[in-house]
Amino acid sequence: MCGILAVLGCSDDSQAKRVRVLELSRRLRHRGPDWSGLYQNGDNYLAHQRLAVIDPASGDQPLYNEDKTIVVTVNGEIYNHEELRRRLKNHKFRTGSDCDVIAHLYEEYGVDFVNMLDGIFSFVLLDTRDNSFMVARDAVGVTSLYIGWGLDGSVWISSEMKGLNDDCEHFEAFPPGHFYSSKLGGFKQWYNPPWFNESVPSTPYEPLAIRRAFENAVIKRLMTDVPFGVLLSGGLDSSLVASITARHLAGTKAAKQWGPQLHSFCVGLEGSPDLKAGKEVAEYLGTVHHEFHFTVQDGIGAIEDVIYHVETYDVTTIRASTPMFLMSRKIKSLGVKMVLSGEGSDEIFGGYLYFHKAPNKKEFHQETCRKIKALHKYDCLRANKSTSAFGLEARVPFLDKEFINTAMSLDPECKMIKPEEGRIEKWVLRRAFDDEERPYLPKHILYRQKEQFSDGVGYSWIDGLKAHAARNVNDKMMSNAAHIFPHNTPNTKEAYYYRMIFERFFPQNSARLTVPGGATVACSTAKAVEWDASWSNNMDPSGRAAIGVHLSAYDGSNVALPMPPPLKAIDMPMMRGQGVVIQT
């Protein structure tokens, strides 16, 4: 992930202002350590910190159209850039960068071109012909982006809060699926798929449709000119990403450049569930597997850095970000610059354990819609910023636009969790990849119960965090919490501890308003807490708070979920690379 910063329409075009913009842009250098760029046109500044993944030799930014009247600074990847180049036959491109198409698309189609982009992106475009500008963010907010306003009437844009929080009177998260136009004078929603209105769909479940859509989502994300790998926790989602990547890697440009052996990465405490499962899946797929161990003390020592980089005080996000942050540093040290990850599946398919309590298919579907819309505040934030802290890019195939549309058009009755029928969480996804003839995964991995990342790295991780917070936050501090933190008042010592650190880095009121709040159990929304009244006595975002559902629940009420009956093989035409297992 790159880092972008823009100051638009400021009242100061002095050298001192230019120096200040460069200084603020350097706060984002961890995101893009490969090159820096700055463009100034009067009272407009566009800065860029580049992580070179596509066309490292010539794709430095900002990018321009032919006569340099349109200037763009971009963070992201445009997976359909070759198709878009073919549409722009009369345009000449300066680089091989996938993002080079943006200025030309604007020139050809105006501001409404954004929906043509298939990828993840945040960009600022300046049209010097009339001194207008536009800003856009991808559909669900995989890339991070903030917008702020200065007292002088200037508009500020930054990939992270730290790039603008000290210089803006007010700032906020830029809404996903929107663009901001100076000509329109505000935001316009460009991403408005059928599922957005939360009405209950009725498309029958077809396993092949889900399988093909997800395989296509993974394959298009193998576009890279640098070494890459997959994050492999051994859970369903990351294991499917790894399995599909292993099957299709051999025929790709990436394999020709960097070899056909897929590298996989896993992190955890010694003896954790993820390390054991990840190793087993890696051996099954024949990946070059890298295991990283950390201790509870390692994680506690990184908490301040994690909060500074991830820019949140949300308990769930910090718990899960810390192992990912530590792992990202190790991965980057191996020379890897891009990884595929499994975020988004639980939101789309109702994979969190509290979905066991969904009372009907309407409630189930509406909760998945709410979860996807909020991803940019939670898992996307974690995946993007935990990795980019060390100049590592995370790509998330489950959040592919076409795949989301396919999965969210299903009649939610087929997603409902019914253990008595062998239908555990994410049954429709598991069933789609349950192929007896050409197995994607071992059966027990394919049907492994959901583990939230912060749990799977080792149960003692969360327990250790709670104990550390209890040593640093006393009862007297908690009794005054509502007076010290009237907004999103922390209700646990762990939450209070994180909040103190966050406020030290980001003391502005705008900063604290960017973080979500509300009651949650096992990562639910506040609405879903209503599904089971007993949960109100055990409000914790860990999956183990799903009492009576999680196999290692906090209260010891372990449950046994039945394994579904054997399934017949799904007849599927052979796809490119299908059935190929890379051996070490």
Coordinates of C-alpha atoms in Angstrom, one line a residue:
M1 CA 0.0 0.0 0.0
C2 CA 1.2 3.5 -0.9
G3 CA 0.6 6.6 1.2
I4 CA -1.1 9.7 -0.4
L5 CA -1.4 13.2 1.0
A6 CA -3.1 16.2 -0.7
V7 CA -3.7 19.8 0.4
L8 CA -6.2 21.4 -2.0
G9 CA -7.1 25.1 -2.2
C10 CA -5.0 26.3 0.7
S11 CA -4.3 30.0 1.1
D12 CA -0.5 29.5 1.3
D13 CA 1.7 28.6 -1.7
S14 CA 5.0 29.6 0.0
Q15 CA 8.1 27.5 0.4
A16 CA 7.3 27.0 4.1
K17 CA 4.0 25.4 3.1
R18 CA 5.7 23.1 0.7
V19 CA 8.2 22.1 3.4
R20 CA 5.2 21.4 5.8
V21 CA 3.5 19.2 3.2
L22 CA 6.7 17.2 2.7
E23 CA 7.0 16.8 6.5
L24 CA 3.5 15.5 6.9
S25 CA 4.0 13.2 3.9
R26 CA 7.0 11.6 5.6
R27 CA 4.6 10.5 8.4
L28 CA 3.3 8.1 5.7
R29 CA 6.6 6.8 4.5
H30 CA 6.2 3.4 6.2
R31 CA 3.4 2.8 3.7
G32 CA 5.6 3.4 0.7
P33 CA 9.3 3.3 1.4
D34 CA 10.3 2.9 -2.3
W35 CA 10.0 6.4 -3.6
S36 CA 8.6 9.8 -2.8
G37 CA 6.9 12.4 -5.1
L38 CA 5.4 15.9 -4.7
Y39 CA 3.5 17.9 -7.2
Q40 CA 2.5 21.6 -6.6
N41 CA 0.2 23.7 -8.8
G42 CA -0.5 27.1 -7.1
D43 CA -2.3 26.4 -3.9
N44 CA -2.7 22.6 -4.5
Y45 CA -0.2 20.0 -3.3
L46 CA -0.2 16.3 -4.1
A47 CA 2.3 14.1 -2.3
H48 CA 3.0 10.3 -2.7
Q49 CA 4.9 7.7 -0.8
R50 CA 5.3 4.7 -3.1
L51 CA 5.3 1.0 -2.5
A52 CA 6.3 -0.4 -5.9
V53 CA 4.3 -3.6 -6.7
I54 CA 3.4 -3.1 -10.3
D55 CA 6.0 -1.7 -12.7
P56 CA 8.6 -0.8 -10.1
A57 CA 10.9 0.7 -12.7
S58 CA 8.7 3.4 -14.1
G59 CA 5.5 3.8 -12.1
D60 CA 6.5 6.6 -9.8
Q61 CA 3.8 9.1 -8.9
P62 CA 2.1 11.5 -9.3
L63 CA 0.8 10.2 -12.6
Y64 CA -0.4 12.4 -15.5
N65 CA -2.3 12.4 -18.8
E66 CA -0.5 13.1 -22.1
D67 CA -0.2 16.9 -21.6
K68 CA 0.1 16.8 -17.8
T69 CA -3.0 18.9 -17.3
I70 CA -4.6 16.1 -15.2
V71 CA -2.5 14.9 -12.2
V72 CA -3.3 11.9 -9.9
T73 CA -1.8 10.4 -6.7
V74 CA -3.1 6.9 -6.0
N75 CA -2.9 4.2 -3.4
G76 CA -4.2 0.9 -4.6
E77 CA -4.3 -1.7 -7.3
I78 CA -6.5 -1.7 -10.5
Y79 CA -6.9 -5.4 -11.5
N80 CA -8.6 -4.7 -14.8
H81 CA -6.1 -2.1 -16.0
E82 CA -5.1 -4.0 -19.1
E83 CA -8.8 -4.2 -20.2
L84 CA -9.2 -0.5 -19.5
R85 CA -6.1 0.4 -21.5
R86 CA -7.6 -1.5 -24.5
R87 CA -10.7 0.8 -24.2
L88 CA -8.5 3.9 -24.2
K89 CA -7.1 3.3 -27.7
N90 CA -6.4 6.9 -28.4
H91 CA -4.5 7.6 -25.2
K92 CA -0.8 7.3 -24.7
F93 CA 0.5 5.9 -21.3
R94 CA 3.7 7.1 -19.7
T95 CA 4.2 4.0 -17.5
G96 CA 3.2 0.4 -17.1
S97 CA 1.6 1.1 -13.7
D98 CA -1.9 -0.2 -13.2
C99 CA -3.0 3.1 -11.8
D100 CA -1.9 5.0 -15.0
V101 CA -5.4 4.5 -16.4
I102 CA -7.1 6.8 -13.9
A103 CA -6.1 10.2 -15.4
H104 CA -7.1 9.0 -18.9
L105 CA -10.4 7.5 -17.8
Y106 CA -11.3 10.9 -16.2
E107 CA -10.3 12.7 -19.4
E108 CA -12.5 10.3 -21.4
Y109 CA -15.5 9.8 -19.1
G110 CA -15.5 12.5 -16.4
V111 CA -16.1 11.9 -12.7
D112 CA -18.4 8.9 -13.4
F113 CA -15.6 6.6 -14.4
V114 CA -15.0 5.3 -10.9
N115 CA -17.4 2.4 -11.2
M116 CA -15.3 1.1 -14.1
L117 CA -12.4 0.4 -11.8
D118 CA -12.1 -3.2 -10.5
G119 CA -9.7 -3.1 -7.6
I120 CA -8.8 -1.4 -4.3
F121 CA -8.0 2.3 -4.4
S122 CA -7.9 5.7 -2.9
F123 CA -6.9 8.6 -5.1
V124 CA -6.8 12.3 -5.5
L125 CA -7.2 13.8 -9.0
L126 CA -6.4 17.4 -9.9
D127 CA -7.7 18.9 -13.1
T128 CA -5.4 22.0 -13.7
R129 CA -7.5 23.2 -16.6
D130 CA -10.1 24.5 -14.2
N131 CA -8.4 24.0 -10.9
S132 CA -11.0 21.4 -9.9
F133 CA -10.4 18.1 -8.1
M134 CA -12.0 14.8 -7.1
V135 CA -11.2 12.2 -4.5
A136 CA -12.4 8.6 -4.4
R137 CA -12.3 5.5 -2.2
D138 CA -12.9 1.9 -3.2
A139 CA -16.2 0.1 -2.7
V140 CA -15.9 -1.3 0.9
G141 CA -12.9 0.7 2.1
V142 CA -10.0 -1.9 1.8
T143 CA -7.7 1.1 1.5
S144 CA -7.7 3.6 4.3
L145 CA -8.5 7.3 3.6
Y146 CA -9.3 10.4 5.6
I147 CA -10.6 13.9 4.7
G148 CA -10.2 17.1 6.6
W149 CA -10.9 20.8 6.4
G150 CA -8.6 23.7 7.4
L151 CA -9.7 27.0 8.7
D152 CA -8.5 28.7 5.5
G153 CA -11.0 26.7 3.5
S154 CA -8.5 24.0 2.3
V155 CA -9.4 20.4 1.9
W156 CA -7.0 17.8 3.1
I157 CA -6.7 14.1 2.1
S158 CA -4.5 11.5 3.7
S159 CA -4.2 7.7 3.7
E160 CA -3.8 7.9 7.5
M161 CA -5.0 10.2 10.2
K162 CA -1.5 11.1 11.2
G163 CA -1.0 12.9 7.9
L164 CA -3.6 15.6 8.6
N165 CA -4.7 15.5 12.3
D166 CA -2.4 18.3 13.4
D167 CA -3.4 20.8 10.6
C168 CA -7.1 20.4 10.2
E169 CA -9.9 22.0 12.2
H170 CA -12.1 18.9 11.5
F171 CA -11.4 15.5 9.9
E172 CA -13.2 12.2 9.4
A173 CA -12.9 8.9 7.6
F174 CA -13.6 9.2 3.9
P175 CA -16.7 7.1 3.2
P176 CA -16.1 3.9 1.2
G177 CA -17.8 3.7 -2.2
H178 CA -18.0 7.5 -2.5
F179 CA -16.2 10.2 -4.4
Y180 CA -15.8 13.9 -3.4
S181 CA -16.0 16.5 -6.2
S182 CA -15.1 20.1 -5.9
K183 CA -17.4 20.8 -8.8
L184 CA -20.3 19.1 -7.0
G185 CA -19.3 20.6 -3.7
G186 CA -19.6 17.4 -1.8
F187 CA -19.8 13.6 -1.7
K188 CA -21.5 11.3 -4.2
Q189 CA -22.0 7.6 -3.7
W190 CA -20.7 5.6 -6.7
Y191 CA -21.0 2.1 -5.2
N192 CA -24.7 1.1 -4.8
P193 CA -25.1 -2.7 -5.4
P194 CA -28.5 -4.4 -5.0
W195 CA -27.7 -5.7 -1.5
F196 CA -27.1 -2.2 -0.1
N197 CA -30.8 -1.6 0.6
E198 CA -30.8 -4.8 2.8
S199 CA -33.9 -6.3 1.1
V200 CA -33.9 -10.1 1.3
P201 CA -32.6 -11.7 -1.9
S202 CA -34.0 -15.0 -3.4
T203 CA -31.3 -16.4 -5.7
P204 CA -31.1 -20.2 -5.1
Y205 CA -27.8 -21.6 -3.8
E206 CA -25.5 -22.9 -6.6
P207 CA -22.2 -24.2 -5.2
L208 CA -20.4 -23.8 -8.6
A209 CA -21.4 -20.2 -8.9
I210 CA -19.8 -19.4 -5.5
R211 CA -16.7 -21.5 -6.3
R212 CA -16.1 -19.9 -9.7
A213 CA -16.7 -16.4 -8.4
F214 CA -14.2 -16.8 -5.6
E215 CA -11.5 -18.5 -7.8
N216 CA -11.8 -15.6 -10.2
A217 CA -11.4 -13.1 -7.3
V218 CA -8.2 -14.9 -6.1
I219 CA -6.7 -15.3 -9.6
K220 CA -7.0 -11.6 -10.5
R221 CA -5.1 -10.7 -7.3
L222 CA -2.1 -12.7 -8.5
M223 CA -1.1 -9.6 -10.5
T224 CA 2.3 -8.6 -9.2
D225 CA 5.9 -7.7 -10.2
V226 CA 7.3 -8.4 -6.8
P227 CA 7.6 -11.5 -4.5
F228 CA 4.4 -12.3 -2.7
G229 CA 2.8 -15.0 -0.4
V230 CA -0.4 -15.8 1.5
L231 CA -1.3 -15.4 5.1
L232 CA -2.3 -18.9 6.3
S233 CA -3.8 -19.3 9.8
G234 CA -5.2 -22.8 9.0
G235 CA -8.8 -21.5 9.2
L236 CA -11.3 -21.9 6.4
D237 CA -10.9 -18.5 4.8
S238 CA -7.1 -18.2 4.6
S239 CA -6.8 -21.9 3.7
L240 CA -9.1 -21.5 0.7
V241 CA -7.2 -18.5 -0.5
A242 CA -3.9 -20.5 -0.2
S243 CA -5.4 -23.6 -1.9
I244 CA -6.7 -21.6 -4.9
T245 CA -3.5 -19.6 -5.2
A246 CA -1.4 -22.9 -5.2
R247 CA -3.6 -24.4 -7.9
H248 CA -3.4 -21.4 -10.2
L249 CA 0.0 -19.9 -9.6
A250 CA 2.0 -22.1 -12.0
G251 CA 0.7 -20.4 -15.2
T252 CA 1.0 -16.8 -14.0
K253 CA 3.5 -14.0 -14.8
A254 CA 4.4 -14.0 -11.0
A255 CA 5.4 -17.6 -11.2
K256 CA 7.7 -17.0 -14.2
Q257 CA 9.4 -14.1 -12.3
W258 CA 9.6 -15.5 -8.8
G259 CA 9.1 -19.3 -9.2
P260 CA 6.2 -21.6 -8.9
Q261 CA 6.5 -22.3 -5.1
L262 CA 3.9 -20.4 -3.0
H263 CA 5.1 -19.0 0.3
S264 CA 2.8 -19.0 3.2
F265 CA 3.0 -17.3 6.6
C266 CA 1.5 -17.9 10.0
V267 CA 1.9 -16.3 13.4
G268 CA 0.9 -17.5 16.9
L269 CA 2.0 -18.2 20.5
E270 CA 3.8 -21.5 21.0
G271 CA 1.3 -24.3 20.6
S272 CA -1.5 -22.1 19.3
P273 CA -4.4 -23.5 17.3
D274 CA -3.5 -21.5 14.2
L275 CA 0.2 -22.6 14.1
K276 CA -0.9 -26.3 14.2
A277 CA -3.6 -25.9 11.6
G278 CA -1.6 -23.6 9.4
K279 CA 1.3 -26.1 9.3
E280 CA -1.0 -28.9 8.4
V281 CA -2.6 -27.0 5.5
A282 CA 0.8 -25.9 4.3
E283 CA 2.0 -29.5 4.1
Y284 CA -1.1 -30.5 2.3
L285 CA -0.7 -27.7 -0.3
G286 CA 3.1 -28.0 -0.6
T287 CA 3.8 -24.4 0.2
V288 CA 7.1 -23.0 1.5
H289 CA 5.8 -22.3 5.0
H290 CA 7.1 -19.7 7.4
E291 CA 6.0 -19.9 11.1
F292 CA 6.5 -16.9 13.3
H293 CA 6.2 -17.3 17.1
F294 CA 5.6 -14.4 19.5
T295 CA 5.1 -14.2 23.3
V296 CA 2.5 -12.4 25.2
Q297 CA 5.2 -10.0 26.3
D298 CA 6.3 -9.4 22.7
G299 CA 2.7 -8.4 21.9
I300 CA 2.3 -6.2 24.9
G301 CA 5.5 -4.4 24.0
A302 CA 4.1 -3.6 20.6
I303 CA 0.7 -2.3 21.7
E304 CA 1.7 1.4 21.5
D305 CA 3.2 1.0 18.0
V306 CA 0.0 -0.9 16.9
I307 CA -2.3 1.9 18.2
Y308 CA -0.1 4.6 16.5
H309 CA -0.2 2.7 13.2
V310 CA -3.7 1.3 13.1
E311 CA -5.2 4.5 14.6
T312 CA -8.0 3.0 16.7
Y313 CA -8.9 2.2 20.3
D314 CA -11.3 -0.6 19.4
V315 CA -10.5 -3.6 21.5
T316 CA -11.2 -6.3 18.9
T317 CA -9.1 -4.5 16.3
I318 CA -6.1 -4.0 18.6
R319 CA -6.2 -7.6 19.8
A320 CA -6.1 -8.9 16.2
S321 CA -3.8 -6.2 14.8
T322 CA -0.9 -6.9 17.1
P323 CA -0.1 -10.4 15.9
M324 CA -0.6 -9.3 12.3
F325 CA 1.7 -6.3 12.9
L326 CA 4.4 -8.5 14.3
M327 CA 4.1 -11.0 11.5
S328 CA 4.2 -8.2 8.8
R329 CA 7.5 -7.1 10.1
K330 CA 8.9 -10.6 9.7
I331 CA 7.4 -11.1 6.3
K332 CA 8.9 -7.8 5.0
S333 CA 12.3 -8.8 6.3
L334 CA 12.1 -11.8 3.9
G335 CA 11.8 -9.5 0.9
V336 CA 8.1 -10.1 0.4
K337 CA 6.0 -7.0 -0.5
M338 CA 2.5 -8.4 -1.1
V339 CA 0.3 -11.0 0.6
L340 CA -3.2 -12.4 0.1
S341 CA -5.4 -12.5 3.2
G342 CA -8.8 -13.9 4.1
E343 CA -10.7 -10.9 5.5
G344 CA -14.4 -10.4 4.6
S345 CA -15.7 -14.0 4.5
D346 CA -17.3 -13.9 8.0
E347 CA -19.2 -10.7 7.2
I348 CA -20.5 -12.0 3.8
F349 CA -21.5 -15.5 5.0
G350 CA -22.4 -14.9 8.7
G351 CA -19.3 -16.7 9.9
Y352 CA -19.1 -15.2 13.4
L353 CA -20.3 -17.5 16.0
Y354 CA -23.1 -15.2 17.2
F355 CA -24.9 -15.8 13.9
H356 CA -25.9 -19.2 15.4
K357 CA -28.5 -17.1 17.3
A358 CA -30.0 -15.3 14.2
P359 CA -33.8 -15.7 14.6
N360 CA -34.7 -15.7 10.9
K361 CA -33.2 -15.2 7.5
K362 CA -34.2 -11.6 7.3
E363 CA -32.3 -10.7 10.5
F364 CA -29.4 -12.9 9.3
H365 CA -29.1 -11.1 6.0
Q366 CA -29.5 -7.6 7.3
E367 CA -26.8 -8.3 9.9
T368 CA -24.4 -9.4 7.1
C369 CA -25.2 -6.2 5.2
R370 CA -24.4 -4.1 8.3
K371 CA -21.2 -6.0 8.9
I372 CA -19.9 -5.5 5.3
K373 CA -20.8 -1.8 5.4
A374 CA -18.7 -1.4 8.6
L375 CA -15.7 -3.4 7.5
H376 CA -13.7 -0.3 6.8
K377 CA -13.8 0.5 10.6
Y378 CA -12.6 -2.9 11.6
D379 CA -11.0 -5.7 9.6
C380 CA -10.1 -3.6 6.6
L381 CA -8.5 -1.1 8.9
R382 CA -6.5 -3.9 10.6
A383 CA -5.5 -5.6 7.4
N384 CA -4.5 -2.4 5.6
K385 CA -2.6 -0.6 8.4
S386 CA -1.1 -3.6 10.3
T387 CA 0.7 -4.6 7.1
S388 CA 1.4 -1.2 5.6
A389 CA 3.2 -0.3 8.8
F390 CA 6.1 -2.1 7.3
G391 CA 5.5 -1.5 3.6
L392 CA 3.6 -4.7 3.0
E393 CA 0.5 -4.8 0.9
A394 CA -2.5 -7.0 1.8
R395 CA -5.1 -8.1 -0.9
V396 CA -8.4 -9.5 0.2
P397 CA -10.2 -11.6 -2.5
F398 CA -13.3 -12.1 -0.4
L399 CA -14.0 -8.4 -0.8
D400 CA -14.0 -8.6 -4.6
K401 CA -16.9 -6.6 -5.9
E402 CA -18.2 -9.4 -8.2
F403 CA -17.8 -12.0 -5.5
I404 CA -19.7 -9.9 -3.0
N405 CA -22.5 -9.4 -5.5
T406 CA -22.7 -13.2 -6.1
A407 CA -22.6 -14.2 -2.5
M408 CA -25.0 -11.5 -1.3
S409 CA -27.6 -12.3 -3.9
L410 CA -28.2 -15.8 -2.3
D411 CA -31.4 -16.5 -0.5
P412 CA -30.1 -16.2 3.1
E413 CA -32.0 -19.2 4.2
C414 CA -29.1 -21.3 2.8
K415 CA -26.6 -19.4 5.0
M416 CA -28.5 -20.0 8.2
I417 CA -26.6 -22.1 10.7
K418 CA -28.4 -25.4 11.5
P419 CA -26.0 -27.8 13.4
E420 CA -28.6 -30.5 13.6
E421 CA -28.5 -30.7 9.8
G422 CA -24.7 -30.5 9.6
R423 CA -24.8 -26.9 8.6
I424 CA -22.2 -25.0 10.7
E425 CA -21.2 -21.4 10.0
K426 CA -20.3 -20.5 6.4
W427 CA -21.8 -23.8 5.3
V428 CA -22.4 -22.5 1.7
L429 CA -18.8 -21.6 1.3
R430 CA -17.5 -24.9 2.7
R431 CA -20.0 -26.9 0.5
A432 CA -18.8 -25.0 -2.6
F433 CA -15.3 -26.2 -2.1
D434 CA -16.1 -29.7 -0.8
D435 CA -14.8 -31.7 -3.9
E436 CA -14.3 -35.4 -3.3
E437 CA -12.4 -35.9 -6.6
R438 CA -10.0 -32.9 -6.4
P439 CA -10.1 -31.8 -2.8
Y440 CA -9.1 -28.3 -2.0
L441 CA -8.5 -29.0 1.7
P442 CA -8.5 -31.8 4.2
K443 CA -12.1 -32.4 5.3
H444 CA -11.5 -31.4 9.0
I445 CA -9.9 -28.2 7.9
L446 CA -12.7 -27.4 5.5
Y447 CA -15.1 -27.8 8.4
R448 CA -13.0 -26.3 11.2
Q449 CA -15.0 -24.1 13.5
K450 CA -14.5 -20.3 13.2
E451 CA -11.6 -18.9 15.3
Q452 CA -11.3 -15.1 15.4
F453 CA -7.7 -14.1 14.6
S454 CA -7.1 -12.8 18.1
D455 CA -8.2 -16.1 19.5
G456 CA -6.6 -18.4 17.0
V457 CA -3.1 -17.1 17.7
G458 CA -3.4 -18.5 21.2
Y459 CA -6.1 -18.1 23.9
S460 CA -3.6 -16.9 26.4
W461 CA -3.0 -13.8 24.2
I462 CA -6.3 -12.2 25.2
D463 CA -6.0 -13.4 28.7
G464 CA -2.5 -11.8 29.0
L465 CA -3.8 -8.5 27.6
K466 CA -6.5 -8.3 30.1
A467 CA -4.1 -9.1 33.0
H468 CA -1.7 -6.4 31.7
A469 CA -4.5 -3.8 31.5
A470 CA -5.6 -4.7 35.0
R471 CA -2.1 -3.8 36.3
N472 CA -2.2 -0.4 34.6
V473 CA -5.8 0.7 35.2
N474 CA -7.2 0.7 38.7
D475 CA -10.8 0.8 39.9
K476 CA -10.7 4.5 40.7
M477 CA -9.8 5.2 37.1
M478 CA -12.7 3.1 35.9
S479 CA -15.1 4.9 38.3
N480 CA -14.3 8.2 36.5
A481 CA -14.2 6.8 33.0
A482 CA -17.4 8.5 31.9
H483 CA -16.0 11.9 32.9
I484 CA -12.6 11.4 31.3
F485 CA -14.0 9.8 28.1
P486 CA -17.6 10.8 27.7
H487 CA -17.6 9.6 24.1
N488 CA -17.4 5.8 23.7
T489 CA -16.7 5.5 27.4
P490 CA -14.5 2.4 28.0
N491 CA -16.3 -0.2 30.1
T492 CA -13.3 -2.5 30.7
K493 CA -9.8 -1.9 32.0
E494 CA -8.5 -3.2 28.7
A495 CA -10.5 -0.7 26.7
Y496 CA -9.4 2.1 29.1
Y497 CA -5.8 1.2 28.7
Y498 CA -6.0 1.4 24.9
R499 CA -7.9 4.6 25.0
M500 CA -5.2 6.3 27.1
I501 CA -2.6 5.4 24.5
F502 CA -4.8 6.5 21.6
E503 CA -5.5 9.9 23.2
R504 CA -1.8 10.5 23.6
F505 CA -1.2 10.1 19.9
F506 CA -4.4 11.6 18.6
P507 CA -5.9 14.1 21.1
Q508 CA -8.3 15.8 18.7
N509 CA -12.1 15.2 19.1
S510 CA -12.3 14.4 15.4
A511 CA -9.9 11.5 16.0
R512 CA -11.9 9.9 18.7
L513 CA -15.0 10.2 16.6
T514 CA -13.5 8.0 13.8
V515 CA -13.6 5.0 16.1
P516 CA -16.8 3.0 16.4
G517 CA -18.4 2.1 19.7
G518 CA -21.4 0.2 21.1
A519 CA -22.1 -3.1 22.8
T520 CA -20.7 -6.2 21.1
V521 CA -20.3 -9.9 21.8
A522 CA -18.1 -12.1 19.6
C523 CA -17.8 -9.2 17.1
S524 CA -21.5 -8.6 16.7
T525 CA -23.1 -5.3 16.0
A526 CA -25.1 -3.7 18.8
K527 CA -28.3 -4.8 17.0
A528 CA -27.4 -8.5 17.1
V529 CA -26.9 -8.4 20.9
E530 CA -30.7 -8.5 21.0
W531 CA -30.6 -12.1 19.6
D532 CA -29.7 -13.7 23.0
A533 CA -30.4 -11.8 26.3
S534 CA -27.9 -14.0 28.2
W535 CA -25.1 -12.4 26.2
S536 CA -25.6 -9.1 27.9
N537 CA -23.8 -10.6 30.9
N538 CA -20.7 -11.4 29.0
M539 CA -20.0 -8.5 26.6
D540 CA -16.6 -9.3 25.0
P541 CA -15.6 -9.3 21.4
S542 CA -13.8 -12.6 21.6
G543 CA -15.4 -15.6 19.9
R544 CA -15.2 -17.4 23.2
A545 CA -17.9 -15.0 24.5
A546 CA -20.4 -16.9 22.3
I547 CA -21.4 -19.1 25.2
G548 CA -23.0 -22.4 24.2
V549 CA -21.5 -22.0 20.6
H550 CA -17.7 -21.9 20.8
L551 CA -16.0 -25.2 21.5
S552 CA -13.8 -23.4 24.1
A553 CA -16.3 -20.9 25.5
Y554 CA -15.4 -18.8 28.5
D555 CA -17.9 -20.5 30.8
G556 CA -16.7 -23.9 29.8
S557 CA -20.0 -24.8 28.1
N558 CA -18.3 -26.6 25.3
V559 CA -20.4 -27.9 22.5
A560 CA -19.8 -30.5 19.8
L561 CA -20.9 -29.6 16.3
P562 CA -21.6 -32.6 14.1
M563 CA -19.6 -33.2 10.9
P564 CA -21.8 -33.0 7.8
P565 CA -22.4 -36.2 5.9
P566 CA -20.1 -37.0 3.0
L567 CA -20.9 -35.0 -0.1
K568 CA -20.7 -36.1 -3.7
A569 CA -18.1 -34.5 -5.9
I570 CA -19.2 -31.4 -7.7
D571 CA -18.7 -31.7 -11.5
M572 CA -16.7 -28.7 -12.6
P573 CA -14.9 -28.1 -15.8
M574 CA -11.1 -28.1 -15.5
M575 CA -9.9 -24.5 -15.1
R576 CA -6.3 -23.3 -15.8
G577 CA -4.0 -24.8 -13.2
Q578 CA -6.8 -26.8 -11.7
G579 CA -5.6 -29.7 -9.6
V580 CA -2.0 -28.6 -9.6
V581 CA -0.5 -29.0 -6.1
I582 CA 2.9 -27.3 -5.7
Q583 CA 5.4 -29.5 -3.9
T584 CA 8.4 -28.4 -1.9

